[in-house]
């Protein structure tokens, strides 16, 4: 049962009907019947995944596609409010045969109430009703929560302090004993709604519409001190101006799951605890999905509402199984692979040694960046030498090839062929010229380019030139279509700078960029974030990033922490690698790949050239700080000597079990 979680959407839904529309008239209670299906209207047609017009949508690669539980649990009636025991062996849920039955009739129909099903070797056994009242009692029970041998449930019955109270009972062999009200403190003073008590018994999370909340219905927590539940606190990190409800806490206390409206229907969100604080919620399952409950293996059980003709007509319990190691792919590691030594001393042998060191570091993707005008110097005239060498070397060492064409280079336009006179990105001549370049490039290297990125850190340029945003995104779509027409297997996207978007308050722009490609490519430098995050903030920093792109893969094109910048040190570089190793393990299914900026520190000449390309005044104090930072981002010194970070990289990111 629910208390108006989605009043605009599901006014006719059983939970709202039960609570808001309850009529407390005394009725003769029928003896519970074994066959709950007998009470389902004969004209009801069971909805299946094949006939469901609004199937649940999964937004995370950590789980397999949601599927309904078998007919021993689900019927053509309404199965709702699931609760799975941590061992995954017993499922409790609420059932009523017809969503259109008024509550006063549900009370005495002999079948509406809480049921449980036990897992067997073949699946789930036939669900049985859990009787929670005497035969003569008028009650309507739901919202099951079980901890040990005790069940908590909400109920409309005699002895309540309010219309709906929480009650408790002891469980033994499928029967309930010692049924009693949960007390005046929780029911009348704290006013708990649907609840979950943490495994240690110290915190009780619940949903309710209380004074001081952020929206309609919020998630609250009350803590037990000296045996007494305290004044509830709003869990502000997960609440919004909308409604949040049905909280669930994992056994380790590290994840908070709940239901919130998303795009007009119930959806399931997850918040993780980082450094003792709940972080921004991440969308996991949308489209009429709610009331998540997880077992210790991470499988999600939830209710899916079948919504047709502007009303809910049925509900089933679904499961989204957690992927195992055999079904989850390891994250690919990338790097810009440059040799040691001065720029003019680079040799083929130097590149070979660099590739060998990169592979020693577990690198499987080479990241390369080029300007259009450096390859196509004038229209139709190409200089392929550098790409020929890079692609051959990458292929020789068994790596994938990722190409960034810097049509935009952070805060400036890239270099274009001599004849190109840039006006706007939607200029037809400009578009046609670039599409011709793309065709020529892909036809020269068929099947050899795995990732193709249009523009580098484009959000900074578009922030400064807002009138170009829509033209650029339209330009990108036409280019992407051209790329896919030549090679549909290439992953295509745009590279943006996450830290700069935070500085410029342009997260919305990043979301617009993410919508346009197979994935969003991001550079990420916490040292350049104006909020001055510490290395210890890394996990929360990345978790917030992933929450902005719930249904998109993220490719970290560049990240690093300097060993010698104004905010850097060798110790911080080591600690950052340890932190990102944890990020990768926890969020590997959100990542397309993860790339450190460069193997070696940049040699002085190249360092100054790159800085100048960003219009950095290299001969000023600001420029010196920039050069110190950018020039010390490698895992090896420019002369090839190892930094402490190199051993940490190999220890934490190479050859380790993903969950170790």
XYZ file of C-alpha atoms in Angstrom:
660
model
C 0.000 0.000 0.000
C 1.175 3.551 -0.708
C 0.404 7.021 0.411
C -0.056 9.078 -2.733
C 3.423 8.562 -4.197
C 2.300 9.298 -7.722
C -1.100 10.992 -7.231
C -1.261 12.590 -10.649
C -0.273 9.420 -12.439
C -1.919 6.587 -10.574
C -4.939 7.922 -8.757
C -6.711 4.644 -9.434
C -3.747 2.564 -8.322
C -4.449 0.154 -5.493
C -1.991 1.702 -3.023
C -3.468 5.168 -3.283
C -6.978 3.767 -3.300
C -6.304 1.742 -0.187
C -4.981 4.646 1.800
C -6.827 7.661 0.538
C -10.135 6.069 -0.303
C -10.505 3.624 2.559
C -13.973 3.227 4.085
C -13.835 1.751 7.584
C -17.120 -0.178 7.740
C -17.324 -3.495 9.559
C -17.626 -6.552 7.327
C -17.749 -10.289 7.771
C -14.337 -11.602 6.717
C -14.376 -14.588 4.408
C -12.074 -17.467 5.295
C -8.891 -17.154 3.229
C -9.090 -19.204 0.083
C -6.201 -21.236 -1.317
C -6.820 -20.299 -4.932
C -6.382 -16.534 -5.197
C -6.771 -16.806 -8.976
C -10.421 -17.751 -8.471
C -11.167 -14.178 -7.428
C -9.659 -12.619 -10.568
C -12.446 -11.507 -12.957
C -13.066 -14.087 -15.665
C -12.753 -11.441 -18.375
C -9.225 -10.443 -17.323
C -6.548 -11.137 -19.926
C -3.019 -11.618 -18.554
C -0.545 -9.064 -19.861
C 2.842 -10.451 -20.883
C 6.125 -8.801 -21.895
C 5.047 -9.347 -25.510
C 1.789 -7.395 -25.037
C 3.150 -4.784 -22.630
C 3.096 -1.388 -24.349
C 5.293 0.232 -21.673
C 7.962 -2.342 -20.706
C 10.498 -1.490 -17.995
C 13.651 0.174 -19.298
C 17.056 -0.659 -17.829
C 19.558 2.222 -17.620
C 22.559 0.330 -16.273
C 24.756 -2.404 -17.692
C 25.256 -3.945 -14.249
C 22.087 -6.019 -14.615
C 20.464 -8.248 -17.178
C 17.191 -7.341 -18.867
C 14.276 -7.381 -16.367
C 11.877 -10.306 -16.679
C 8.704 -11.234 -14.754
C 8.713 -13.941 -12.110
C 6.809 -17.143 -12.971
C 3.085 -17.786 -12.649
C 3.551 -19.257 -9.175
C 4.055 -15.617 -8.126
C 2.476 -13.460 -10.836
C -1.139 -13.750 -11.947
C -3.568 -11.666 -13.984
C -4.272 -9.792 -10.760
C -2.083 -7.251 -8.985
C 1.201 -8.316 -7.358
C 2.841 -5.384 -5.619
C 5.136 -4.247 -2.747
C 7.774 -6.990 -3.073
C 10.302 -7.755 -0.360
C 13.063 -10.312 -0.880
C 14.972 -11.721 2.068
C 18.743 -11.098 1.897
C 19.468 -14.758 1.138
C 17.155 -14.518 -1.889
C 15.101 -17.522 -0.789
C 11.790 -15.986 0.320
C 9.742 -13.362 -1.500
C 6.933 -11.462 0.233
C 4.465 -9.346 -1.745
C 0.977 -7.878 -1.679
C -1.839 -9.176 -3.862
C -5.338 -8.114 -4.805
C -7.323 -9.750 -7.622
C -8.648 -6.631 -9.294
C -7.279 -3.101 -9.295
C -10.834 -1.779 -9.597
C -12.083 -3.342 -6.350
C -12.780 -0.678 -3.701
C -10.874 -1.077 -0.406
C -13.901 -1.988 1.690
C -14.409 -5.015 -0.562
C -10.688 -5.857 -0.605
C -10.899 -6.166 3.182
C -13.342 -9.028 3.028
C -12.635 -10.799 -0.255
C -10.630 -13.608 1.329
C -7.577 -13.202 -0.902
C -6.265 -9.615 -0.731
C -3.236 -9.370 1.518
C 0.397 -10.359 1.984
C 1.735 -13.518 0.330
C 5.053 -15.317 0.376
C 6.787 -17.693 -2.030
C 9.844 -19.869 -1.350
C 12.607 -20.426 -3.879
C 13.040 -24.018 -4.978
C 15.459 -25.795 -7.255
C 13.053 -25.217 -10.143
C 12.165 -21.601 -9.410
C 9.485 -20.347 -7.012
C 6.800 -22.418 -5.320
C 3.140 -21.464 -5.326
C 2.594 -18.385 -3.188
C 0.731 -18.742 0.109
C -1.113 -16.071 2.007
C 0.297 -14.898 5.352
C -2.621 -14.465 7.765
C -2.088 -11.434 9.995
C -5.461 -11.108 11.732
C -8.134 -13.117 13.462
C -10.994 -14.377 11.292
C -13.360 -11.830 12.780
C -10.984 -8.897 12.407
C -11.503 -6.276 9.735
C -8.030 -5.462 8.383
C -6.211 -4.615 5.209
C -2.458 -5.363 5.302
C 0.465 -4.550 3.004
C 3.996 -3.041 2.797
C 5.868 -6.127 4.083
C 9.365 -5.746 5.533
C 11.033 -8.755 7.127
C 14.120 -8.828 9.320
C 15.097 -12.105 10.910
C 11.907 -13.738 12.179
C 9.950 -10.497 12.491
C 7.689 -8.933 9.881
C 6.690 -5.269 9.829
C 3.590 -4.400 7.825
C 1.201 -1.491 7.347
C -2.415 -2.077 8.180
C -5.859 -0.552 8.353
C -7.447 -2.165 11.392
C -8.880 -1.701 14.854
C -6.290 -0.475 17.352
C -4.575 1.995 15.035
C -3.408 5.421 16.174
C -4.103 6.774 12.679
C -5.799 5.496 9.532
C -2.805 3.361 8.592
C -0.320 2.140 11.183
C 2.664 -0.149 11.123
C 2.361 -3.411 13.006
C 4.784 -6.239 13.761
C 4.513 -9.996 14.145
C 6.821 -12.938 14.761
C 7.134 -15.499 11.976
C 7.415 -19.245 12.407
C 6.768 -21.889 9.736
C 4.696 -19.594 7.552
C 2.486 -18.356 10.398
C 2.374 -15.078 12.299
C 2.352 -14.820 16.101
C 2.400 -12.000 18.663
C 0.782 -9.493 16.313
C 1.052 -6.016 17.811
C 1.040 -2.337 16.903
C 4.540 -0.901 16.331
C 3.747 1.790 18.873
C 2.663 5.361 19.349
C 6.193 6.738 18.879
C 6.634 5.489 15.307
C 3.040 5.692 14.164
C 1.710 8.880 15.720
C 4.743 10.984 16.628
C 7.218 10.131 13.830
C 4.485 9.162 11.349
C 6.486 6.527 9.456
C 5.437 5.471 5.986
C 6.818 2.526 4.028
C 9.993 1.623 5.869
C 13.280 -0.232 5.906
C 15.453 -0.870 8.969
C 19.193 -1.216 8.437
C 20.851 -4.552 9.147
C 22.376 -3.269 12.395
C 18.946 -2.104 13.591
C 20.187 1.433 14.276
C 18.468 3.351 11.482
C 14.933 3.278 10.105
C 14.431 4.841 6.669
C 10.901 5.660 5.620
C 8.894 7.737 3.162
C 6.415 10.367 4.286
C 5.074 13.833 3.561
C 6.288 15.690 6.663
C 6.856 19.385 7.442
C 10.335 20.528 6.415
C 10.571 18.208 3.430
C 11.922 19.156 0.012
C 8.936 18.062 -2.047
C 5.739 16.087 -1.843
C 6.865 12.832 -0.234
C 10.484 12.471 0.906
C 12.829 9.844 2.299
C 13.480 10.329 6.038
C 15.624 8.536 8.599
C 15.175 8.081 12.328
C 17.997 6.695 14.460
C 17.701 4.540 17.562
C 19.518 5.967 20.581
C 19.332 4.202 23.948
C 16.486 2.092 22.622
C 14.378 5.062 21.452
C 13.714 6.265 17.910
C 14.736 9.911 17.521
C 13.308 12.866 15.602
C 13.468 12.035 11.879
C 15.948 13.771 9.571
C 15.398 14.488 5.893
C 17.782 12.577 3.618
C 18.341 15.707 1.556
C 20.869 14.207 -0.875
C 18.265 11.940 -2.482
C 15.107 14.041 -2.208
C 13.728 16.433 -4.793
C 10.723 18.671 -5.367
C 8.930 15.577 -6.636
C 8.101 12.468 -4.586
C 10.489 9.807 -3.316
C 9.289 6.632 -1.625
C 9.735 2.948 -0.787
C 13.339 3.076 0.517
C 15.556 0.000 0.579
C 19.043 -0.221 2.140
C 21.538 -2.909 1.146
C 22.855 -5.125 3.929
C 26.228 -3.350 3.960
C 24.478 0.007 4.382
C 26.264 1.432 1.341
C 23.346 1.787 -1.113
C 19.936 3.449 -0.778
C 17.339 2.442 -3.360
C 13.975 4.137 -3.814
C 11.168 5.091 -6.202
C 10.797 8.501 -7.864
C 8.786 9.842 -10.775
C 10.827 10.004 -13.979
C 9.318 11.327 -17.220
C 5.787 10.853 -15.904
C 5.977 7.355 -14.417
C 7.523 5.541 -11.440
C 11.220 4.729 -11.733
C 13.924 3.154 -9.586
C 16.939 5.136 -8.394
C 20.057 4.258 -6.419
C 22.263 6.430 -4.205
C 25.648 5.278 -2.954
C 27.266 6.270 0.311
C 30.692 7.861 -0.133
C 32.671 8.966 2.915
C 29.573 8.527 5.042
C 27.350 10.719 2.854
C 24.651 9.772 0.343
C 25.489 10.879 -3.194
C 23.353 12.093 -6.110
C 20.872 9.367 -7.152
C 21.423 7.346 -10.320
C 18.538 6.169 -12.510
C 18.539 2.366 -12.785
C 15.127 1.261 -14.135
C 12.362 3.458 -15.532
C 8.952 3.130 -17.174
C 6.389 2.124 -14.537
C 8.915 0.413 -12.257
C 9.041 0.844 -8.491
C 9.588 -0.506 -4.977
C 13.059 -2.039 -5.420
C 14.316 -4.767 -3.092
C 17.627 -6.612 -3.507
C 19.103 -9.873 -2.324
C 22.725 -10.279 -1.286
C 23.728 -11.201 -4.843
C 22.529 -7.811 -6.069
C 19.478 -9.074 -7.989
C 16.752 -6.406 -8.145
C 13.147 -7.418 -7.480
C 10.602 -4.729 -8.256
C 7.007 -4.120 -9.235
C 6.159 -3.277 -12.827
C 2.800 -1.634 -13.472
C 0.999 -2.386 -16.720
C -0.324 0.948 -17.886
C -2.838 1.193 -20.737
C -5.534 3.678 -21.721
C -4.325 6.157 -19.098
C -4.711 3.780 -16.173
C -2.938 0.944 -14.397
C -4.714 -2.336 -15.060
C -2.294 -4.907 -13.603
C 1.067 -5.264 -11.836
C 3.690 -8.027 -11.690
C 6.880 -8.675 -9.761
C 9.971 -8.512 -12.007
C 13.606 -9.418 -11.474
C 16.718 -7.859 -13.003
C 19.564 -10.290 -12.332
C 22.969 -8.900 -11.451
C 25.517 -9.762 -14.087
C 28.251 -12.118 -12.994
C 31.953 -11.745 -13.810
C 31.433 -13.986 -16.820
C 28.785 -11.634 -18.208
C 30.597 -8.376 -17.331
C 33.495 -7.246 -19.465
C 36.600 -5.726 -17.910
C 37.185 -2.041 -18.577
C 39.630 -1.337 -21.401
C 42.529 0.906 -20.389
C 43.804 3.568 -22.760
C 46.724 5.970 -22.945
C 48.493 8.405 -25.238
C 51.668 6.480 -26.020
C 54.679 8.705 -26.622
C 58.359 7.724 -26.302
C 60.789 8.979 -23.708
C 63.283 11.692 -24.573
C 63.158 14.989 -26.403
C 60.684 15.482 -29.222
C 63.302 15.597 -31.980
C 64.967 12.432 -30.605
C 61.918 10.210 -31.037
C 62.639 7.108 -33.111
C 60.838 3.977 -34.229
C 62.700 2.048 -31.544
C 61.552 4.612 -29.001
C 57.925 4.102 -30.016
C 58.347 0.318 -29.882
C 59.701 0.552 -26.334
C 56.862 2.898 -25.357
C 54.240 0.514 -26.723
C 55.866 -2.349 -24.822
C 55.786 -0.351 -21.570
C 52.157 0.608 -22.198
C 51.195 -3.034 -22.683
C 53.094 -3.842 -19.482
C 50.707 -1.354 -17.890
C 47.652 -3.185 -19.237
C 46.898 -0.618 -21.947
C 44.739 -1.932 -24.791
C 43.743 1.348 -26.527
C 45.994 3.980 -28.029
C 44.565 7.523 -27.915
C 45.548 9.768 -30.832
C 44.599 13.361 -31.632
C 44.833 15.176 -34.966
C 43.782 18.415 -36.588
C 41.792 18.202 -39.801
C 44.061 20.742 -41.541
C 47.216 18.828 -40.617
C 45.948 15.789 -42.516
C 44.077 17.499 -45.375
C 46.289 20.518 -45.946
C 44.184 21.720 -48.843
C 40.975 20.261 -50.179
C 41.682 16.841 -51.676
C 45.387 16.887 -50.731
C 46.253 14.584 -47.820
C 49.275 13.908 -45.643
C 48.711 10.422 -44.271
C 52.240 9.726 -42.971
C 51.525 10.188 -39.257
C 48.280 8.208 -39.299
C 49.858 5.461 -41.423
C 52.577 5.049 -38.799
C 50.317 5.288 -35.736
C 47.741 2.831 -37.029
C 50.389 0.333 -38.156
C 52.172 0.570 -34.798
C 48.930 0.222 -32.890
C 47.952 -2.819 -34.945
C 51.416 -4.339 -34.599
C 51.081 -4.350 -30.807
C 47.494 -5.605 -30.782
C 45.874 -2.400 -29.477
C 42.658 -0.670 -30.463
C 42.850 2.750 -32.121
C 40.934 5.776 -30.832
C 41.023 8.921 -32.999
C 40.073 12.443 -31.945
C 39.736 14.923 -34.826
C 40.033 18.326 -33.153
C 37.575 20.264 -35.261
C 37.211 22.205 -32.022
C 40.162 22.329 -29.646
C 38.934 23.337 -26.178
C 38.572 27.135 -26.426
C 39.493 27.551 -30.102
C 38.607 26.226 -33.520
C 40.881 23.583 -34.974
C 43.061 23.916 -38.042
C 41.198 23.413 -41.323
C 42.294 22.969 -44.979
C 43.593 26.163 -46.532
C 40.503 26.873 -48.636
C 38.092 26.567 -45.717
C 36.797 29.893 -44.524
C 34.839 29.067 -41.381
C 31.501 30.791 -40.917
C 29.227 28.473 -38.990
C 29.091 24.756 -38.346
C 25.853 24.517 -40.309
C 27.451 25.974 -43.438
C 26.646 23.352 -46.170
C 30.045 23.757 -47.834
C 31.837 23.237 -44.520
C 29.767 20.134 -43.770
C 30.324 18.632 -47.219
C 34.073 19.230 -47.031
C 34.397 17.534 -43.667
C 32.214 14.612 -44.720
C 34.454 14.116 -47.766
C 37.481 14.112 -45.471
C 35.861 11.513 -43.205
C 35.057 9.251 -46.174
C 38.620 9.463 -47.446
C 40.037 8.694 -44.007
C 37.815 5.680 -43.329
C 38.295 4.269 -46.817
C 42.072 4.419 -46.309
C 41.890 2.555 -42.978
C 38.961 0.150 -43.282
C 38.169 -1.593 -39.996
C 41.237 -0.161 -38.264
C 39.667 2.767 -36.365
C 37.652 1.591 -33.365
C 36.594 4.912 -31.832
C 36.039 8.174 -33.688
C 35.591 11.441 -31.756
C 34.553 14.751 -33.305
C 36.069 17.675 -31.438
C 38.082 17.910 -28.230
C 36.661 19.518 -25.066
C 34.053 21.216 -27.232
C 31.947 22.411 -24.280
C 34.429 25.178 -23.482
C 34.218 26.602 -27.022
C 30.422 26.281 -27.093
C 30.192 27.934 -23.677
C 32.051 30.924 -25.111
C 30.130 30.809 -28.420
C 26.620 29.758 -27.453
C 25.191 30.642 -30.844
C 27.230 27.794 -32.315
C 25.829 25.084 -30.025
C 22.856 23.984 -32.124
C 24.756 24.289 -35.432
C 27.599 22.181 -34.007
C 25.291 19.445 -32.721
C 23.484 19.339 -36.074
C 26.840 19.240 -37.858
C 27.901 16.339 -35.662
C 24.772 14.334 -36.445
C 25.423 14.619 -40.182
C 29.051 13.610 -39.736
C 28.118 10.669 -37.525
C 25.677 9.470 -40.187
C 28.473 9.674 -42.753
C 30.840 7.673 -40.531
C 28.248 4.984 -39.855
C 27.464 4.685 -43.565
C 31.090 3.746 -44.203
C 31.705 1.660 -41.084
C 28.700 1.001 -38.804
C 30.907 -0.736 -36.220
C 32.831 2.382 -35.208
C 31.831 3.945 -31.865
C 31.279 7.650 -32.541
C 30.923 10.559 -30.153
C 32.042 13.994 -29.017
C 34.720 14.779 -26.423
C 33.831 17.291 -23.712
C 35.674 18.416 -20.575
C 33.783 17.461 -17.422
C 35.826 19.694 -15.093
C 35.318 22.710 -17.367
C 31.592 22.032 -17.619
C 31.436 22.077 -13.819
C 33.379 25.339 -13.740
C 31.033 26.875 -16.318
C 27.814 25.388 -14.919
C 27.246 23.636 -18.269
C 26.200 20.126 -17.218
C 23.060 20.594 -19.309
C 25.261 21.100 -22.371
C 27.092 17.857 -21.597
C 23.773 16.043 -21.496
C 22.867 17.492 -24.895
C 26.230 16.337 -26.245
C 25.779 12.854 -24.760
C 22.451 12.412 -26.538
C 24.101 12.653 -29.945
C 26.602 9.792 -29.934
C 27.159 6.144 -29.097
C 28.949 7.354 -25.978
C 30.218 10.602 -24.517
C 33.954 11.130 -24.370
C 35.216 13.121 -21.404
C 38.454 14.625 -20.233
C 38.600 14.995 -16.468
C 41.150 16.902 -14.420
C 40.136 17.457 -10.824
C 43.135 19.747 -10.293
C 41.554 22.164 -12.789
C 38.137 22.151 -11.085
C 37.461 25.486 -9.373
C 35.704 23.751 -6.473
C 39.157 22.409 -5.492
C 38.216 18.762 -4.887
C 40.737 16.658 -2.991
C 42.037 13.297 -4.142
C 39.827 11.732 -1.468
C 36.789 13.161 -3.300
C 37.520 11.118 -6.436
C 34.882 8.416 -5.995
C 32.095 10.887 -5.287
C 33.319 13.085 -8.161
C 33.028 10.215 -10.640
C 29.770 8.910 -9.176
C 28.141 12.293 -9.694
C 29.484 12.293 -13.257
C 27.906 8.926 -14.032
C 24.579 10.048 -12.551
C 24.294 12.706 -15.273
C 24.417 10.100 -18.052
C 22.184 7.238 -16.850
C 21.743 5.577 -20.235
C 25.044 6.424 -21.944
C 28.440 4.823 -21.847
C 31.250 7.156 -20.793
C 34.727 7.050 -22.323
C 37.333 8.747 -20.155
C 39.577 10.068 -22.926
C 42.013 11.767 -20.564
C 42.473 11.956 -16.834
C 45.486 12.266 -14.557
C 46.852 13.922 -11.457
C 50.126 15.752 -11.801
C 53.256 14.862 -9.869
C 54.629 18.412 -9.965
C 51.816 20.894 -10.655
C 50.649 23.650 -8.268
C 48.172 21.185 -6.695
C 50.101 18.002 -7.466
C 52.712 15.747 -5.927
C 53.971 12.222 -6.415
C 52.002 11.142 -3.344
C 48.758 12.611 -4.694
C 49.358 10.965 -8.078
C 49.707 7.604 -6.353
C 46.583 8.137 -4.258
C 44.586 9.235 -7.309
C 45.429 5.975 -9.097
C 44.244 4.013 -6.081
C 40.994 5.986 -6.087
C 40.341 5.549 -9.812
C 40.975 1.810 -9.508
C 38.032 1.727 -7.086
C 35.956 3.840 -9.452
C 36.643 1.424 -12.303
C 35.728 -1.634 -10.233
C 32.477 -0.092 -9.009
C 31.399 1.494 -12.286
C 32.982 -0.680 -14.958
C 29.648 -1.196 -16.666
C 29.231 2.555 -17.145
C 32.598 2.865 -18.886
C 33.391 2.382 -22.566
C 37.056 2.691 -21.651
C 39.279 4.554 -19.209
C 42.395 6.368 -20.365
C 45.263 7.990 -18.481
C 46.567 11.064 -20.282
C 50.055 9.958 -21.257
C 52.658 7.284 -20.558
C 55.652 9.627 -20.276
C 55.791 13.209 -19.122
C 55.673 15.585 -22.079
C 59.080 16.758 -23.306
C 59.572 20.504 -22.915
C 59.089 21.452 -26.578
C 55.853 19.472 -26.952
C 54.618 20.735 -23.595
C 55.038 24.355 -24.707
C 53.449 23.696 -28.113
C 50.341 22.168 -26.553
C 50.077 24.983 -24.013
C 50.307 27.559 -26.804
C 47.497 25.781 -28.680
C 45.266 26.616 -25.690
C 46.415 30.263 -25.871
C 48.246 29.876 -22.555
C 50.852 32.662 -22.046
C 53.711 30.255 -21.431
C 56.254 32.881 -20.375
C 54.182 34.188 -17.450
C 53.804 32.864 -13.905
C 50.418 31.437 -14.889
C 51.992 29.788 -17.896
C 54.785 28.302 -15.788
C 52.219 26.749 -13.430
C 50.369 25.311 -16.415
C 53.569 23.862 -17.883
C 54.544 22.323 -14.539
C 51.097 20.727 -14.301
C 50.726 19.520 -17.889
C 54.345 18.436 -18.077
C 54.109 16.077 -15.089
C 50.949 14.104 -15.871
C 52.764 11.004 -17.107
C 53.338 7.810 -15.153
C 56.980 7.808 -16.243
C 59.369 10.743 -16.343
C 60.252 12.101 -19.768
C 63.619 10.321 -19.543
C 61.873 6.987 -18.944
C 62.540 6.764 -15.213
C 59.650 5.302 -13.237
C 57.564 7.416 -10.903
C 55.995 5.798 -7.824
C 52.683 6.050 -9.691
C 53.829 3.528 -12.319
C 54.151 0.689 -9.830
C 50.841 1.699 -8.238
C 49.179 1.654 -11.660
C 50.425 -1.857 -12.345
C 49.552 -3.083 -8.845
C 46.010 -1.649 -8.767
C 44.928 -1.779 -12.410
C 46.797 -4.601 -14.137
C 46.067 -8.278 -13.774
C 43.681 -7.812 -10.874
C 40.318 -9.500 -10.485
C 37.680 -6.857 -11.141
C 36.140 -7.266 -7.699
C 39.345 -7.723 -5.740
